[in-house]
Coordinates of N, CA and C in Angstrom, one line a residue:
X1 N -6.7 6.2 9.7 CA -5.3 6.2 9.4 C -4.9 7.7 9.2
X2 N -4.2 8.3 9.6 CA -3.4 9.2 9.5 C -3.1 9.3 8.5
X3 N -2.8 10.1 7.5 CA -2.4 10.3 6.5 C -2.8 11.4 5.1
X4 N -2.9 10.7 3.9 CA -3.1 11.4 2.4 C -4.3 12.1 2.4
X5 N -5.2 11.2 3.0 CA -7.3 11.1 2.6 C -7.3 10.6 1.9
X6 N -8.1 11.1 0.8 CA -9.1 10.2 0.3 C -8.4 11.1 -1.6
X7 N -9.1 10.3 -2.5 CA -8.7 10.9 -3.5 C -7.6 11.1 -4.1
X8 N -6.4 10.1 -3.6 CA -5.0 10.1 -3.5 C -5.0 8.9 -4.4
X9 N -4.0 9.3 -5.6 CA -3.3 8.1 -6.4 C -2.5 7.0 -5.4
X10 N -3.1 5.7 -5.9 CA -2.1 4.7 -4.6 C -1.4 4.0 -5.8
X11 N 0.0 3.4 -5.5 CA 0.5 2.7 -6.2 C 1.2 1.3 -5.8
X12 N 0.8 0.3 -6.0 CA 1.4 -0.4 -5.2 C 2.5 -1.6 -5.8
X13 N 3.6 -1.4 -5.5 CA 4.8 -1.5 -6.4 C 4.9 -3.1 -6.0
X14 N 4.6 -3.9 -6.9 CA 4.6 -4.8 -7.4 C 5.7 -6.3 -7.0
X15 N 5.4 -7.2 -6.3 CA 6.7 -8.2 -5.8 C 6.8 -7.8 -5.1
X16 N 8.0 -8.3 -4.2 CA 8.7 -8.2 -3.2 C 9.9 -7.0 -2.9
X17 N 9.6 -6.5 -1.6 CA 10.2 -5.2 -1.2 C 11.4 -5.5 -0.3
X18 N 12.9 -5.3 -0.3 CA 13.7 -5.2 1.1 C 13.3 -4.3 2.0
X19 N 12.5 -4.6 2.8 CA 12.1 -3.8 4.0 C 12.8 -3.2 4.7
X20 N 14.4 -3.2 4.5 CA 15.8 -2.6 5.1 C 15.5 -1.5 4.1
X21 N 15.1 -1.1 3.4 CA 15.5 0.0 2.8 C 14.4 1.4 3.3
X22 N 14.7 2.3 3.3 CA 14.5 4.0 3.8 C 13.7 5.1 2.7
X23 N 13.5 5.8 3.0 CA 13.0 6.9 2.3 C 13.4 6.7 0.9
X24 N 15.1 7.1 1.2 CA 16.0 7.2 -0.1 C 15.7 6.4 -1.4
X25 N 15.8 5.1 -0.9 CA 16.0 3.7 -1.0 C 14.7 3.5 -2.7
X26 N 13.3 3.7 -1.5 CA 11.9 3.2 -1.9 C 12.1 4.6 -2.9
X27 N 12.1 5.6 -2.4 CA 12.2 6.9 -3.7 C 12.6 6.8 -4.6
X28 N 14.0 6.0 -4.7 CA 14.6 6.0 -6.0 C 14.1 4.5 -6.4
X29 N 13.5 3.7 -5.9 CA 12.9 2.7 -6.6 C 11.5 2.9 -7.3
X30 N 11.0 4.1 -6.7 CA 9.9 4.7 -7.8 C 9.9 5.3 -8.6
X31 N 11.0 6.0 -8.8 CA 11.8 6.7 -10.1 C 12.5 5.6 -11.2
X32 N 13.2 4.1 -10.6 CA 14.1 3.8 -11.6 C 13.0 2.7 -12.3
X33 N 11.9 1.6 -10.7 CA 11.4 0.8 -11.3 C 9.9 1.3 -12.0
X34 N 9.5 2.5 -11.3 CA 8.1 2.7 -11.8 C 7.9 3.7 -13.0
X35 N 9.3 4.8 -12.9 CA 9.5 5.6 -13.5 C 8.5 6.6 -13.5
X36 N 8.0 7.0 -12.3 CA 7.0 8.0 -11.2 C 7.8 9.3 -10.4
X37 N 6.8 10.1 -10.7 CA 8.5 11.1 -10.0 C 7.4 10.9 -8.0
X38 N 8.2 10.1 -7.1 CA 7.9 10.5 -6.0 C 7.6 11.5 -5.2
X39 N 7.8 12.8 -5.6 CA 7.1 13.8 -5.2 C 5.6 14.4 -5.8
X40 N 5.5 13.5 -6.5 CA 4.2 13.9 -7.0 C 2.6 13.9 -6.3
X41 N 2.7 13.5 -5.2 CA 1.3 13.6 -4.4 C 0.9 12.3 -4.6
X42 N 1.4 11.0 -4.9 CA 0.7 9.7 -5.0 C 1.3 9.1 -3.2
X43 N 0.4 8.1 -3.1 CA 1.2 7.6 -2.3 C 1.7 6.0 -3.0
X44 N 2.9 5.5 -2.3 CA 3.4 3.9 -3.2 C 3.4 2.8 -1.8
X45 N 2.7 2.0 -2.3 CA 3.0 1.0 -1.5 C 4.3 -0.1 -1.7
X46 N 4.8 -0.7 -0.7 CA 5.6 -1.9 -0.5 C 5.5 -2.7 0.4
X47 N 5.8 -4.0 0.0 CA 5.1 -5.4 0.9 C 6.4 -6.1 0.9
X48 N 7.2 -6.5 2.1 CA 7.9 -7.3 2.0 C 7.7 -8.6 1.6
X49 N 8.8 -9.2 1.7 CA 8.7 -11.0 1.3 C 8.2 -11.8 2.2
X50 N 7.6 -11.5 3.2 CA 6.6 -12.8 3.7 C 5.0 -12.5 3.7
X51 N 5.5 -10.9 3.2 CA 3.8 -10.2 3.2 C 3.6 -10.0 4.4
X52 N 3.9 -9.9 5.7 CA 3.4 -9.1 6.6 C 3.3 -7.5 7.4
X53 N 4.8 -7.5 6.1 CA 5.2 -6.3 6.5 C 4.7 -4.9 5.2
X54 N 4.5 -3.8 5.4 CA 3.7 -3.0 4.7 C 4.8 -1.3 4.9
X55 N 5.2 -1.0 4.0 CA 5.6 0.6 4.1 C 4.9 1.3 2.9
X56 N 4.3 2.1 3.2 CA 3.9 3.6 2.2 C 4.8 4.6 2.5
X57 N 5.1 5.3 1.2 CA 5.6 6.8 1.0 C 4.6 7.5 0.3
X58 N 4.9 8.6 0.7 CA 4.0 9.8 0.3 C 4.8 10.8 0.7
X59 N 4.6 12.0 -0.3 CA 5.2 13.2 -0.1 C 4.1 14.1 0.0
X60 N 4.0 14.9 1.0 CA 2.9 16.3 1.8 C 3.1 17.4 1.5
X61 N 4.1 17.8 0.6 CA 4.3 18.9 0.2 C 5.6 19.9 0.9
X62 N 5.9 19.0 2.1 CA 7.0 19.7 3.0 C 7.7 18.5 2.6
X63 N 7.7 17.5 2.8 CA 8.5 15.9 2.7 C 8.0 15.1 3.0
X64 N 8.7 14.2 2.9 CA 7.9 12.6 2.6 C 7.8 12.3 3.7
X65 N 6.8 11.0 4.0 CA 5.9 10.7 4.9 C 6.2 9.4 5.0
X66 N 6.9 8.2 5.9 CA 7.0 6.7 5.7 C 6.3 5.8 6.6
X67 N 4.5 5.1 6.4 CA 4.2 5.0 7.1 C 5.3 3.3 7.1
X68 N 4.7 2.1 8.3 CA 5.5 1.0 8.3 C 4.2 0.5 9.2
X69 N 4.1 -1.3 8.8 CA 3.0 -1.7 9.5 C 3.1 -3.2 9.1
X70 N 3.3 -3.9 10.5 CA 3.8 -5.5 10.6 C 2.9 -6.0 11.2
X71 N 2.3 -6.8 10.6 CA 0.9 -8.1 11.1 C 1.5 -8.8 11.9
X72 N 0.2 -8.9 13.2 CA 1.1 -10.3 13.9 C 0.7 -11.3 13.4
X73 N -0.6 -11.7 12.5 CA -1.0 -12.5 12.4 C -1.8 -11.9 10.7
X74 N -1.3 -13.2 9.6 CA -1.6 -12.9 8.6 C -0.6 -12.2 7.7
X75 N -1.3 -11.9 6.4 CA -0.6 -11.2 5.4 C -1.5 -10.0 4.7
X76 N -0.7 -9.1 3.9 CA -1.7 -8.3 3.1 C -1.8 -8.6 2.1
X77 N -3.4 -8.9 1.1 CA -3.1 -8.8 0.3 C -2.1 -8.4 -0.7
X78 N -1.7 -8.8 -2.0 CA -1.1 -8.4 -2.8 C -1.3 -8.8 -3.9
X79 N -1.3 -8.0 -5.5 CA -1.2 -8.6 -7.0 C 0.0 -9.8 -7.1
X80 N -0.7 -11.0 -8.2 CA 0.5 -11.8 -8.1 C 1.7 -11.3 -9.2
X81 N 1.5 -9.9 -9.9 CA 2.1 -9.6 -10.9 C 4.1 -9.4 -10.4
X82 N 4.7 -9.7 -10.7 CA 5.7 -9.6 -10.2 C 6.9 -8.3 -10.4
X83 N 6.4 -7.4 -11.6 CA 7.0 -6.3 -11.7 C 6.1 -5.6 -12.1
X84 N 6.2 -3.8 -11.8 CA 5.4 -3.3 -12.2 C 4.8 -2.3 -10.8
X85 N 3.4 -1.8 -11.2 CA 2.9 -1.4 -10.4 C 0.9 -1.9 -10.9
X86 N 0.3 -1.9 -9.4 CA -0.8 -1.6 -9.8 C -1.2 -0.5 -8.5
X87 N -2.7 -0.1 -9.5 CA -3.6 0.9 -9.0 C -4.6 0.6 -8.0
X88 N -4.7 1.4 -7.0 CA -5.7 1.2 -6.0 C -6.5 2.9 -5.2
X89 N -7.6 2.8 -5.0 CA -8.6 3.4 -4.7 C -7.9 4.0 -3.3
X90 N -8.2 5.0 -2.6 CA -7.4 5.7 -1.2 C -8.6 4.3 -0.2
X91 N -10.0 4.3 -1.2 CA -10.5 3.3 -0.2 C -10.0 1.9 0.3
X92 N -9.6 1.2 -0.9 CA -8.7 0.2 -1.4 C -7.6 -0.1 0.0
X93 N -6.8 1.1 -0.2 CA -5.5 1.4 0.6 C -5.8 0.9 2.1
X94 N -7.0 1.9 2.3 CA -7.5 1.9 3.7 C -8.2 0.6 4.5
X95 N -8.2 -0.2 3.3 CA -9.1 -1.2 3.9 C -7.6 -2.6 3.9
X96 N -7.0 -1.8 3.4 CA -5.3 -3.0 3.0 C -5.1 -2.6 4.2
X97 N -4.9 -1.6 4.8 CA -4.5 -1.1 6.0 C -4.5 -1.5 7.2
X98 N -6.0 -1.8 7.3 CA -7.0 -2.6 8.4 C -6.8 -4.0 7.9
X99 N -6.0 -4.3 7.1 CA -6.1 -6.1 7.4 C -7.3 -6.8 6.8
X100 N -8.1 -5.6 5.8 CA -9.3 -6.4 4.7 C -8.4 -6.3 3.6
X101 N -9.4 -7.6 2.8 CA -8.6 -8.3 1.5 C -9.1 -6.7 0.6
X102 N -8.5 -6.2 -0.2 CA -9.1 -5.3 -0.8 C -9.7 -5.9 -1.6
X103 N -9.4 -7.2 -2.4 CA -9.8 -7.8 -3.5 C -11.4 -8.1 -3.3
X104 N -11.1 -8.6 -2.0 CA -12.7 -9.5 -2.2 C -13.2 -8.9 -0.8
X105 N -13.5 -8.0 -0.6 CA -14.1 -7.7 1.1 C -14.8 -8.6 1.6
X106 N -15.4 -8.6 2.6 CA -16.4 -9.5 3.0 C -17.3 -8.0 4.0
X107 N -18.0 -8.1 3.2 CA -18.9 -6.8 3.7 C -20.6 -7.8 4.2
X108 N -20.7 -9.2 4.8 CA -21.3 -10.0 5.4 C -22.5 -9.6 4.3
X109 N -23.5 -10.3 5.2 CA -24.9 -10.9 4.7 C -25.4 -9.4 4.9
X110 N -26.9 -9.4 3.3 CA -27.2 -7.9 3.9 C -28.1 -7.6 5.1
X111 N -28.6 -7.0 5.8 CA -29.6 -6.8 6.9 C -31.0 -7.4 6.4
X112 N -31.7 -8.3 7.3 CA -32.6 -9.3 7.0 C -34.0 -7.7 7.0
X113 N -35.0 -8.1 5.9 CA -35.9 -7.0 5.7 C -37.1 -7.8 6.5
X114 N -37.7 -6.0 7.2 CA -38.8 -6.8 8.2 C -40.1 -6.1 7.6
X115 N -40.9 -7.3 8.0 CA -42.3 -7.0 7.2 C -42.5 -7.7 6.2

């Protein structure tokens, strides 16, 4: 994925997101509901209402950054907490990204030992 790396505060803003909303929009919803100053080097997630739809913001230092990412098939995880924010690992992010559960991976069976 293109983007922050690794080492990056993730935030992932909690409920349901209008996905009609913009840079502006999500910025000032991290300032009024998280009370986070958006330019601070985090990146914030948002999840629309059916959950398949996904935007991050992040600011690079020049301006902000909005990625956007719609499943054809499935949802992303998400906390059932309804306001608020929680925290997540840049690994975390990346694996929400790719369509793994962050919660519970499924990292399979371990490699069978020979001998």
């Amino acid at each position: 994925m293109i983007g922050p790396g690794t080492g990056v505060r993730v935030y992932l803003v909690c409920g349901a997101t209008d996905m009609r909303k913009g840079i502006a929009g999500l910025a000032a919803l991290v300032q009024d509901a998280l009370r986070q100053k958006p330019t601070g080097g985090a990146v914030f997630a948002f999840r629309g209402r059916k959950g398949d739809r996904l935007k991050l913001l992040y600011w690079d230092g020049q301006g902000f950054c909005l990625y956007y990412k719609l499943l054809q098939r499935g949802r992303f995880p998400w906390p059932n907490t309804a306001s608020g924010a929680a925290r997540l690992t840049s690994a975390q992010l990346a694996m929400m990204w790719e369509g793994i559960d962050w919660r519970w991976p499924d990292w399979g069976a371990p490699p069978a030992r020979v001998g």
